[in-house]
CSV table of C-alpha atoms in Angstrom, one decimal:
chain,number,residue,atom,x,y,z
E,1,MET,CA,0.2,0.1,0.3
E,2,ARG,CA,1.1,3.3,-0.9
E,3,PRO,CA,2.1,5.4,2.7
E,4,PHE,CA,-0.8,8.0,3.0
E,5,LEU,CA,0.8,10.5,5.6
E,6,VAL,CA,-2.3,12.6,7.4
E,7,SER,CA,-1.9,15.5,9.3
E,8,CYS,CA,-4.9,17.4,11.0
E,9,LEU,CA,-5.0,20.6,13.1
E,10,GLY,CA,-8.5,21.6,13.6
E,11,ALA,CA,-10.4,21.4,10.6
E,12,ALA,CA,-7.2,21.8,8.1
E,13,CYS,CA,-6.1,18.2,7.0
E,14,THR,CA,-3.6,17.8,4.5
E,15,ALA,CA,-2.2,14.6,2.6
E,16,ALA,CA,1.4,13.8,1.3
E,17,LEU,CA,0.5,12.5,-2.4
E,18,ALA,CA,2.5,12.0,-5.4
E,19,LEU,CA,1.5,14.4,-8.3
E,20,PRO,CA,0.3,12.8,-11.7
E,21,LEU,CA,2.8,11.8,-14.4
E,22,ALA,CA,4.5,14.1,-17.2
E,23,PRO,CA,2.0,14.1,-20.2
E,24,ALA,CA,3.3,11.6,-22.9
E,25,ALA,CA,5.8,13.5,-24.9
E,26,ALA,CA,4.5,13.6,-29.1
E,27,HIS,CA,6.4,11.7,-32.5
E,28,PRO,CA,7.2,13.6,-35.3
E,29,ALA,CA,4.4,13.8,-38.1
E,30,GLU,CA,3.1,10.7,-40.3
E,31,SER,CA,0.2,11.3,-42.9
E,32,ALA,CA,-3.8,11.4,-42.6
E,33,SER,CA,-5.6,9.8,-45.2
E,34,GLY,CA,-7.7,7.6,-46.1
E,35,PRO,CA,-11.8,6.3,-47.1
E,36,GLY,CA,-14.2,9.3,-45.7
E,37,ALA,CA,-11.3,11.9,-44.2
E,38,VAL,CA,-12.8,14.9,-43.7
E,39,ARG,CA,-11.4,18.5,-44.4
E,40,ALA,CA,-10.0,20.2,-40.8
E,41,GLY,CA,-13.4,22.4,-39.8
E,42,ASP,CA,-14.1,24.1,-36.0
E,43,LEU,CA,-17.9,22.6,-35.6
E,44,PRO,CA,-17.8,23.4,-31.8
E,45,GLY,CA,-19.8,21.1,-29.5
E,46,ALA,CA,-20.0,18.0,-31.4
E,47,THR,CA,-19.7,13.9,-31.9
E,48,GLN,CA,-18.3,12.6,-34.7
E,49,SER,CA,-19.1,8.4,-35.2
E,50,LEU,CA,-16.6,6.1,-37.0
E,51,PRO,CA,-18.2,2.8,-37.8
E,52,LEU,CA,-15.8,0.1,-37.1
E,53,GLU,CA,-17.5,-2.8,-38.1
E,54,ASN,CA,-15.4,-3.8,-41.4
E,55,LEU,CA,-11.8,-2.6,-39.8
E,56,ALA,CA,-8.8,-3.6,-42.4
E,57,PRO,CA,-6.5,-7.0,-41.3
E,58,GLY,CA,-2.7,-5.2,-39.4
E,59,THR,CA,0.0,-5.7,-38.6
E,60,PRO,CA,0.9,-7.1,-35.3
E,61,THR,CA,3.4,-5.2,-32.5
E,62,GLN,CA,6.8,-7.3,-32.4
E,63,ASP,CA,5.5,-8.6,-29.5
E,64,ALA,CA,3.0,-10.8,-31.2
E,65,ARG,CA,5.7,-11.5,-34.3
E,66,ASP,CA,7.7,-12.8,-31.9
E,67,LEU,CA,4.5,-15.3,-30.5
E,68,THR,CA,4.6,-18.8,-32.3
E,69,PRO,CA,2.1,-18.8,-35.8
E,70,GLN,CA,-0.6,-20.7,-34.2
E,71,ARG,CA,-0.7,-17.8,-31.3
E,72,VAL,CA,0.1,-14.4,-33.6
E,73,PRO,CA,-3.1,-11.8,-32.7
E,74,ALA,CA,-5.5,-10.9,-35.3
E,75,VAL,CA,-4.9,-7.3,-35.6
E,76,ARG,CA,-7.9,-4.6,-37.0
E,77,GLY,CA,-6.9,-1.2,-37.6
E,78,LEU,CA,-8.4,2.2,-38.6
E,79,ALA,CA,-5.3,3.5,-41.3
E,80,PRO,CA,-5.2,8.2,-40.3
E,81,ARG,CA,-8.1,9.6,-41.0
E,82,THR,CA,-8.2,13.4,-40.2
E,83,VAL,CA,-11.2,14.4,-39.1
E,84,ARG,CA,-13.0,17.5,-37.4
E,85,PRO,CA,-11.8,18.5,-34.1
E,86,PHE,CA,-11.6,16.6,-31.2
E,87,SER,CA,-10.6,15.7,-27.4
E,88,LEU,CA,-11.6,12.8,-26.1
E,89,LEU,CA,-13.2,9.7,-27.9
E,90,GLY,CA,-14.2,6.9,-27.2
E,91,ILE,CA,-15.6,3.2,-28.8
E,92,VAL,CA,-19.2,2.0,-28.3
E,93,TRP,CA,-21.5,-1.0,-29.9
E,94,ASP,CA,-25.1,-1.6,-29.8
E,95,ASP,CA,-26.3,-4.2,-26.9
E,96,ALA,CA,-24.4,-3.0,-23.5
E,97,ALA,CA,-23.8,-6.8,-22.2
E,98,ALA,CA,-21.5,-7.6,-25.2
E,99,ALA,CA,-17.7,-7.5,-24.5
E,100,LEU,CA,-15.5,-5.7,-27.1
E,101,ARG,CA,-12.3,-8.6,-26.5
E,102,GLY,CA,-8.7,-7.3,-26.8
E,103,ARG,CA,-6.4,-4.7,-26.8
E,104,ILE,CA,-7.2,-1.5,-28.1
E,105,GLN,CA,-4.8,1.4,-28.8
E,106,VAL,CA,-4.8,4.3,-30.1
E,107,ARG,CA,-3.3,7.4,-31.1
E,108,THR,CA,-3.6,11.0,-32.2
E,109,ARG,CA,-2.1,14.1,-33.9
E,110,ALA,CA,-2.3,17.7,-32.1
E,111,ARG,CA,-4.1,19.9,-33.3
E,112,GLY,CA,-1.9,22.5,-34.8
E,113,SER,CA,1.5,21.4,-33.9
E,114,GLY,CA,0.8,18.1,-36.4
E,115,LEU,CA,3.0,15.6,-33.8
E,116,TRP,CA,1.1,12.5,-33.3
E,117,SER,CA,0.6,11.3,-29.5
E,118,GLY,CA,2.2,7.5,-28.9
E,119,TRP,CA,0.2,4.3,-29.0
E,120,GLN,CA,-2.2,5.0,-26.4
E,121,ASP,CA,-4.3,2.0,-24.4
E,122,LEU,CA,-8.2,2.5,-24.3
E,123,GLN,CA,-9.2,1.2,-21.4
E,124,ASN,CA,-11.8,-1.8,-23.2
E,125,THR,CA,-14.7,-1.9,-21.2
E,126,GLY,CA,-16.8,1.5,-19.5
E,127,ASP,CA,-16.9,-0.1,-16.6
E,128,ASP,CA,-19.6,3.0,-15.0
E,129,ALA,CA,-23.0,1.7,-15.6
E,130,PRO,CA,-26.6,2.9,-14.2
E,131,ASP,CA,-28.7,-0.1,-12.9
E,132,LEU,CA,-30.7,-2.6,-15.2
E,133,GLY,CA,-34.1,-1.3,-15.2
E,134,ALA,CA,-33.5,2.1,-14.3
E,135,GLY,CA,-34.8,4.0,-17.3
E,136,GLU,CA,-31.6,5.3,-18.4
E,137,GLY,CA,-31.7,5.5,-22.4
E,138,ARG,CA,-34.1,8.6,-23.6
E,139,GLY,CA,-36.0,5.8,-25.4
E,140,ASN,CA,-33.1,4.2,-26.6
E,141,ALA,CA,-31.0,1.4,-25.5
E,142,ALA,CA,-28.2,1.9,-23.3
E,143,ARG,CA,-25.0,0.7,-25.5
E,144,GLY,CA,-22.1,-1.1,-24.4
E,145,SER,CA,-18.9,1.7,-24.1
E,146,THR,CA,-15.1,1.3,-23.7
E,147,ALA,CA,-14.2,3.9,-21.0
E,148,PRO,CA,-13.3,8.1,-22.6
E,149,LEU,CA,-10.0,8.5,-22.7
E,150,TRP,CA,-8.9,12.9,-23.0
E,151,VAL,CA,-6.8,14.0,-25.6
E,152,GLY,CA,-6.6,17.2,-26.1
E,153,ALA,CA,-7.6,19.1,-29.6
E,154,SER,CA,-6.8,16.9,-32.1
E,155,ASP,CA,-7.7,16.9,-35.5
E,156,ALA,CA,-6.3,13.5,-36.3
E,157,VAL,CA,-6.4,9.4,-35.5
E,158,ARG,CA,-5.9,5.8,-35.9
E,159,LEU,CA,-6.4,2.3,-34.2
E,160,ARG,CA,-5.0,-0.8,-33.6
E,161,LEU,CA,-7.7,-3.5,-32.0
E,162,THR,CA,-5.1,-6.6,-31.5
E,163,LEU,CA,-7.7,-9.5,-30.9
E,164,THR,CA,-5.3,-12.3,-28.2
E,165,ASP,CA,-8.5,-15.6,-29.2
E,166,PRO,CA,-7.2,-15.1,-33.4
E,167,HIS,CA,-10.1,-18.2,-33.9
E,168,ARG,CA,-12.5,-15.4,-32.7
E,169,ALA,CA,-11.8,-12.2,-35.0
E,170,ALA,CA,-14.8,-12.6,-36.5
E,171,THR,CA,-16.9,-13.0,-33.3
E,172,ALA,CA,-15.1,-10.9,-31.4
E,173,LEU,CA,-16.2,-7.4,-32.4
E,174,PRO,CA,-19.9,-6.5,-31.4
E,175,HIS,CA,-22.3,-5.7,-33.7
E,176,GLY,CA,-22.8,-2.0,-34.5
E,177,LEU,CA,-19.0,-0.9,-33.1
E,178,ARG,CA,-18.2,2.8,-33.7
E,179,LEU,CA,-15.5,5.5,-33.0
E,180,GLU,CA,-16.6,8.2,-31.3
E,181,LEU,CA,-15.0,11.4,-32.0
E,182,VAL,CA,-15.7,14.2,-29.1
E,183,ASP,CA,-15.6,17.9,-29.5
E,184,PRO,CA,-16.5,19.2,-25.6
E,185,GLY,CA,-17.0,22.9,-27.3
E,186,PRO,CA,-16.2,26.8,-26.3
E,187,ASP,CA,-16.8,28.0,-22.7
E,188,THR,CA,-20.5,28.8,-23.7
E,189,PRO,CA,-22.1,32.2,-22.4
E,190,ALA,CA,-23.8,30.8,-19.8
E,191,VAL,CA,-20.2,30.2,-18.0
E,192,ARG,CA,-19.4,34.0,-17.5
E,193,GLY,CA,-22.6,33.5,-15.6
E,194,GLY,CA,-26.6,35.6,-16.0
E,195,PRO,CA,-29.5,34.5,-16.1
E,196,PRO,CA,-30.7,30.6,-17.6
E,197,SER,CA,-30.6,30.0,-21.1
E,198,SER,CA,-34.2,27.8,-21.0
E,199,ALA,CA,-36.4,26.1,-19.4
E,200,ALA,CA,-34.2,23.1,-18.6
E,201,ALA,CA,-31.5,25.5,-17.5
E,202,THR,CA,-33.6,27.6,-15.0
E,203,ALA,CA,-35.1,23.2,-13.9
E,204,SER,CA,-31.4,22.3,-13.3
E,205,SER,CA,-30.6,25.7,-11.6
E,206,ALA,CA,-33.3,26.1,-9.3
E,207,ALA,CA,-33.3,22.6,-8.2
E,208,ASN,CA,-29.9,24.2,-6.7
E,209,ALA,CA,-32.4,26.3,-4.0
E,210,PRO,CA,-31.5,27.4,-2.2
E,211,LEU,CA,-27.6,27.1,-1.3
E,212,ALA,CA,-26.9,29.5,-4.3
E,213,PRO,CA,-29.3,32.1,-6.5
E,214,LEU,CA,-31.2,31.3,-9.1
E,215,GLY,CA,-28.0,31.3,-12.5
E,216,ALA,CA,-24.7,30.2,-10.0
E,217,THR,CA,-21.9,29.0,-11.6
E,218,GLU,CA,-20.6,28.2,-8.1
E,219,ILE,CA,-22.4,26.8,-4.7
E,220,PRO,CA,-20.4,28.4,-2.6
E,221,ALA,CA,-18.4,26.9,0.2
E,222,ALA,CA,-20.0,27.5,4.1
E,223,ASP,CA,-18.7,27.2,7.5
E,224,GLN,CA,-19.5,24.0,9.6
E,225,ALA,CA,-22.2,26.0,11.4
E,226,THR,CA,-24.1,27.1,8.1
E,227,ALA,CA,-23.2,24.0,7.2
E,228,GLN,CA,-26.5,22.5,9.8
E,229,ALA,CA,-29.2,23.7,7.2
E,230,ASP,CA,-27.9,22.2,4.0
E,231,VAL,CA,-30.1,19.3,6.0
E,232,THR,CA,-32.7,21.2,4.5
E,233,ALA,CA,-32.5,21.2,1.2
E,234,ALA,CA,-31.0,17.2,1.1
E,235,GLY,CA,-35.1,17.0,2.0
E,236,GLY,CA,-34.0,15.8,5.5
E,237,GLN,CA,-35.6,18.0,8.8
E,238,ALA,CA,-32.4,18.7,11.9
E,239,THR,CA,-33.3,18.6,14.7
E,240,GLY,CA,-30.6,19.2,16.4
E,241,PRO,CA,-27.0,19.4,15.5
E,242,VAL,CA,-25.7,16.7,13.6
E,243,HIS,CA,-22.0,16.0,12.0
E,244,ILE,CA,-21.3,17.3,9.2
E,245,GLY,CA,-18.2,18.9,7.6
E,246,ALA,CA,-17.7,21.6,5.4
E,247,ARG,CA,-19.6,22.2,2.1
E,248,PRO,CA,-16.8,23.1,-0.3
E,249,ARG,CA,-17.6,25.6,-3.3
E,250,ILE,CA,-18.9,23.5,-6.1
E,251,VAL,CA,-19.2,24.5,-9.7
E,252,THR,CA,-22.2,24.3,-10.9
E,253,ARG,CA,-23.6,22.5,-14.2
E,254,ALA,CA,-24.2,26.5,-16.0
E,255,GLY,CA,-20.6,27.0,-14.4
E,256,TRP,CA,-18.6,24.6,-16.4
E,257,GLY,CA,-21.0,25.6,-20.0
E,258,ALA,CA,-23.4,22.1,-19.7
E,259,ASP,CA,-25.8,22.0,-22.5
E,260,GLU,CA,-29.1,21.2,-20.5
E,261,SER,CA,-30.7,20.0,-24.1
E,262,LEU,CA,-29.0,17.4,-24.6
E,263,ARG,CA,-29.9,15.6,-21.7
E,264,GLU,CA,-33.1,14.1,-20.0
E,265,ALA,CA,-35.3,16.8,-18.9
E,266,ARG,CA,-36.6,15.0,-15.4
E,267,PHE,CA,-34.9,14.8,-12.2
E,268,VAL,CA,-34.8,11.2,-10.7
E,269,TYR,CA,-34.3,10.5,-6.9
E,270,THR,CA,-33.4,7.8,-5.1
E,271,HIS,CA,-34.0,7.5,-1.3
E,272,ALA,CA,-31.5,7.8,0.6
E,273,VAL,CA,-27.0,8.7,0.3
E,274,ARG,CA,-26.3,5.8,2.8
E,275,ALA,CA,-22.6,5.3,1.1
E,276,ALA,CA,-20.4,7.2,-2.1
E,277,PHE,CA,-18.5,5.0,-4.5
E,278,VAL,CA,-14.7,6.5,-5.9
E,279,HIS,CA,-14.4,6.3,-8.8
E,280,HIS,CA,-11.7,7.6,-11.5
E,281,SER,CA,-12.7,9.3,-14.7
E,282,ALA,CA,-9.8,6.5,-16.6
E,283,THR,CA,-9.7,9.7,-19.0
E,284,GLY,CA,-5.9,10.4,-18.5
E,285,ASN,CA,-3.7,12.3,-16.9
E,286,ASN,CA,-2.6,14.9,-19.8
E,287,TYR,CA,-5.0,17.8,-19.0
E,288,THR,CA,-4.9,20.7,-17.2
E,289,CYS,CA,-7.4,22.6,-14.7
E,290,ALA,CA,-8.3,25.3,-16.8
E,291,GLU,CA,-8.9,22.2,-19.4
E,292,ALA,CA,-11.3,20.1,-16.5
E,293,PRO,CA,-15.0,21.7,-17.8
E,294,SER,CA,-13.9,20.6,-20.8
E,295,VAL,CA,-13.0,17.3,-20.0
E,296,ILE,CA,-16.7,17.4,-18.5
E,297,ARG,CA,-19.1,18.0,-21.1
E,298,GLY,CA,-16.5,16.1,-22.9
E,299,LEU,CA,-17.4,13.6,-20.5
E,300,TYR,CA,-21.8,15.1,-20.4
E,301,ARG,CA,-21.7,14.1,-24.0
E,302,TYR,CA,-20.0,10.3,-24.3
E,303,HIS,CA,-22.4,9.5,-21.5
E,304,VAL,CA,-25.3,10.8,-23.4
E,305,GLU,CA,-24.8,10.8,-26.7
E,306,SER,CA,-22.4,8.0,-26.9
E,307,SER,CA,-23.8,5.5,-24.3
E,308,HIS,CA,-27.0,6.4,-24.4
E,309,TRP,CA,-27.6,8.2,-20.5
E,310,ARG,CA,-29.6,9.7,-19.3
E,311,ASP,CA,-27.2,12.2,-18.4
E,312,ILE,CA,-23.3,12.4,-17.4
E,313,GLY,CA,-23.3,8.9,-15.2
E,314,TYR,CA,-21.2,10.7,-11.8
E,315,ASN,CA,-22.7,12.9,-8.9
E,316,PHE,CA,-19.8,15.1,-8.4
E,317,LEU,CA,-16.4,15.7,-10.2
E,318,ILE,CA,-12.7,16.9,-9.2
E,319,ASP,CA,-9.9,17.8,-10.8
E,320,LYS,CA,-6.8,17.3,-10.1
E,321,CYS,CA,-6.3,21.2,-8.4
E,322,GLY,CA,-9.4,20.1,-6.1
E,323,THR,CA,-11.8,21.8,-7.9
E,324,VAL,CA,-15.8,19.8,-6.8
E,325,TYR,CA,-17.8,20.2,-9.9
E,326,GLU,CA,-21.9,19.2,-10.0
E,327,GLY,CA,-22.3,16.4,-12.0
E,328,ARG,CA,-25.9,15.0,-12.3
E,329,ALA,CA,-28.5,16.9,-12.7
E,330,GLY,CA,-31.1,17.3,-10.1
E,331,GLY,CA,-29.9,19.1,-7.1
E,332,VAL,CA,-26.2,18.7,-5.4
E,333,ALA,CA,-28.3,18.7,-1.8
E,334,LYS,CA,-30.5,16.1,-2.8
E,335,PRO,CA,-30.3,11.9,-3.3
E,336,VAL,CA,-29.7,12.1,-7.3
E,337,LEU,CA,-29.7,9.1,-8.8
E,338,GLY,CA,-27.2,8.5,-10.6
E,339,ALA,CA,-25.1,5.5,-13.6
E,340,HIS,CA,-21.9,5.0,-12.2
E,341,THR,CA,-21.5,1.1,-10.0
E,342,LEU,CA,-24.0,-1.2,-11.2
E,343,GLY,CA,-25.7,-3.1,-8.4
E,344,PHE,CA,-25.1,0.1,-6.2
E,345,ASN,CA,-27.1,3.6,-7.7
E,346,ASN,CA,-29.7,3.7,-5.3
E,347,ASP,CA,-28.7,4.9,-1.7
E,348,SER,CA,-25.6,6.4,-3.3
E,349,THR,CA,-23.8,9.0,-4.9
E,350,GLY,CA,-20.4,8.5,-7.2
E,351,ILE,CA,-17.5,11.0,-7.2
E,352,ALA,CA,-14.6,10.4,-9.6
E,353,LEU,CA,-12.3,12.3,-9.8
E,354,LEU,CA,-10.9,12.9,-13.2
E,355,GLY,CA,-7.6,11.3,-14.0
E,356,SER,CA,-6.3,7.4,-14.2
E,357,PHE,CA,-5.1,6.5,-11.2
E,358,GLY,CA,-3.1,2.6,-11.7
E,359,ARG,CA,-0.5,3.8,-11.8
E,360,THR,CA,-0.7,7.5,-11.1
E,361,ALA,CA,-0.7,8.7,-7.3
E,362,PRO,CA,-4.6,11.0,-7.5
E,363,PRO,CA,-2.8,14.6,-6.8
E,364,ARG,CA,-3.1,15.7,-3.0
E,365,PRO,CA,-5.3,18.6,-4.0
E,366,ALA,CA,-7.8,15.2,-5.8
E,367,VAL,CA,-8.0,13.9,-2.6
E,368,GLU,CA,-8.3,16.6,0.0
E,369,ALA,CA,-11.2,17.7,-2.0
E,370,LEU,CA,-12.6,14.4,-1.8
E,371,GLY,CA,-12.3,14.2,2.0
E,372,ARG,CA,-14.3,17.9,2.1
E,373,LEU,CA,-17.0,16.6,-0.3
E,374,THR,CA,-18.0,13.1,1.7
E,375,ALA,CA,-18.2,14.4,4.6
E,376,TRP,CA,-20.9,17.3,4.3
E,377,LYS,CA,-22.1,15.0,1.4
E,378,LEU,CA,-23.0,12.0,4.0
E,379,GLY,CA,-23.4,14.5,6.6
E,380,LEU,CA,-26.5,15.5,5.1
E,381,GLN,CA,-27.6,12.0,5.8
E,382,GLY,CA,-26.1,11.7,9.0
E,383,ALA,CA,-23.9,9.0,7.4
E,384,ASP,CA,-20.6,8.1,9.7
E,385,PRO,CA,-17.7,8.1,6.9
E,386,ARG,CA,-15.9,5.5,9.2
E,387,GLY,CA,-19.0,3.0,9.3
E,388,ARG,CA,-20.6,0.5,6.8
E,389,THR,CA,-24.2,0.0,5.5
E,390,ALA,CA,-26.1,-2.4,4.5
E,391,MET,CA,-27.0,-2.5,0.8
E,392,THR,CA,-29.0,-4.4,-1.6
E,393,SER,CA,-28.0,-4.9,-5.1
E,394,THR,CA,-29.8,-5.3,-8.0
E,395,GLY,CA,-27.1,-6.8,-10.0
E,396,GLY,CA,-24.4,-7.0,-11.2
E,397,ASN,CA,-21.0,-9.1,-11.9
E,398,LEU,CA,-19.5,-9.4,-8.1
E,399,TYR,CA,-23.0,-9.7,-6.6
E,400,HIS,CA,-26.5,-11.0,-7.8
E,401,LYS,CA,-29.5,-9.2,-7.7
E,402,GLY,CA,-30.5,-9.4,-4.5
E,403,ARG,CA,-27.8,-9.7,-2.3
E,404,VAL,CA,-27.1,-7.8,0.5
E,405,VAL,CA,-23.6,-6.5,1.4
E,406,ARG,CA,-22.1,-3.9,4.0
E,407,GLN,CA,-20.4,-2.0,1.8
E,408,HIS,CA,-18.2,1.1,3.4
E,409,VAL,CA,-20.0,4.7,3.9
E,410,ILE,CA,-16.8,5.3,1.3
E,411,SER,CA,-16.1,3.0,-1.1
E,412,GLY,CA,-14.1,2.5,-3.8
E,413,HIS,CA,-16.5,1.1,-6.9
E,414,ARG,CA,-14.3,-2.2,-7.1
E,415,ASP,CA,-16.8,-3.1,-4.3
E,416,GLY,CA,-19.8,-2.7,-6.0
E,417,PHE,CA,-18.6,-3.5,-9.8
E,418,LYS,CA,-15.7,-6.4,-10.3
E,419,THR,CA,-13.5,-3.2,-12.0
E,420,GLU,CA,-9.9,-1.7,-11.1
E,421,CYS,CA,-11.8,1.0,-11.0
E,422,PRO,CA,-10.1,3.2,-8.9
E,423,GLY,CA,-7.0,3.2,-9.8
E,424,ALA,CA,-5.2,1.4,-7.8
E,425,LEU,CA,-3.3,4.1,-5.8
E,426,LEU,CA,-6.8,6.0,-5.2
E,427,TYR,CA,-8.6,2.8,-3.7
E,428,ALA,CA,-5.3,2.8,-0.8
E,429,ASP,CA,-6.4,5.8,-0.1
E,430,LEU,CA,-9.7,5.6,0.8
E,431,PRO,CA,-9.3,3.7,4.5
E,432,ALA,CA,-7.2,7.4,5.3
E,433,ILE,CA,-10.1,9.5,3.3
E,434,ARG,CA,-13.1,8.5,5.4
E,435,GLN,CA,-11.0,8.9,9.2
E,436,VAL,CA,-10.2,12.3,7.4
E,437,ALA,CA,-14.2,13.0,6.9
E,438,ALA,CA,-15.2,11.6,10.1
E,439,HIS,CA,-12.6,14.2,11.7
E,440,LEU,CA,-14.0,16.7,9.2
E,441,GLN,CA,-17.4,15.8,10.1
E,442,GLY,CA,-16.9,16.9,14.1
E,443,ARG,CA,-16.6,12.8,14.9
């Protein structure tokens, strides 16, 4: 376990953590053309979808060529292709129950410099998901998907899919396979403040009353005494002092520029919030704090337009600088039903740290923000971050439907679903985060 040193003096807690890895070095430019190539343009806030069902045979890697002929994997590839600008990508397919088996790698060309990245791995299963029967999809069946990857402003892409079982190459690709290229668009006037631009935006903002005025781009921080009143905003009744942490500053959906016309109009709530499931977004660590709203807008489009979900899956997101963002619409204090931990979305909240933390340690500001957010959010429901709570699975790959599981009040995604999320290094920090959150609640 990676050392996690926490010291607390009053409400000020600090954690000694490693910084994220530096971005990968770019490679010299290479040509990008081929059937379907388009001239680069600027269509902000859009998604391009490239069919992948007829991928051309590719060349195995050097490691694969060292294998015996019987074990050489089948390789399929998408030749370098110029496309409209995008910053985030992922792969989707029609049947959410189907699996995409193999190693997926992409290279992207940086817009402006013309330099190609090295090969980057795409997590071939999107582990975050709505519960079965939750009605996600806005009238369409939810799709299977990989985790999305943030690649920054790019205008060309190539892809390599290595199928580890060559005898199943013909059946390894699920139906409707397509590469989704997401342009999150530039900041909109709503990000700079002002009245909501639509009925949907008004409803999204009004759900945060009385924590912030209509059209607010952020919910201000509040001290521990003031946060006592937030219990009422959460739908509860405070009959006396409660154990709750100070409210952190939260950037609203208007603050990160959510296009409210994309999501389903209604808000869906669960009964309570008895647990918080911690995730990493698996989008990589090569983003700046200034780009975080764009990353979130990319995730939002990928979840709604590409994966056919009701809204972005997470209830909250935290960037590497420790800024907390409102995720799924419906009110940050309320028990909004998310789509983050298949089997345990009921009576829980999902919090994603932007990044990938299997081999890279989560930044200290992000972990500190996670402690503050859970101390406040769980305090609204009287939950002790150090405890466990009995939760009934609605069905997943770790616990069958109806199984009662005593989950940590602050759990990792892997506690409810068989996955590597939230990454080994973030998961190792959870015991200390539970203690910090409890301390901030005054326990």
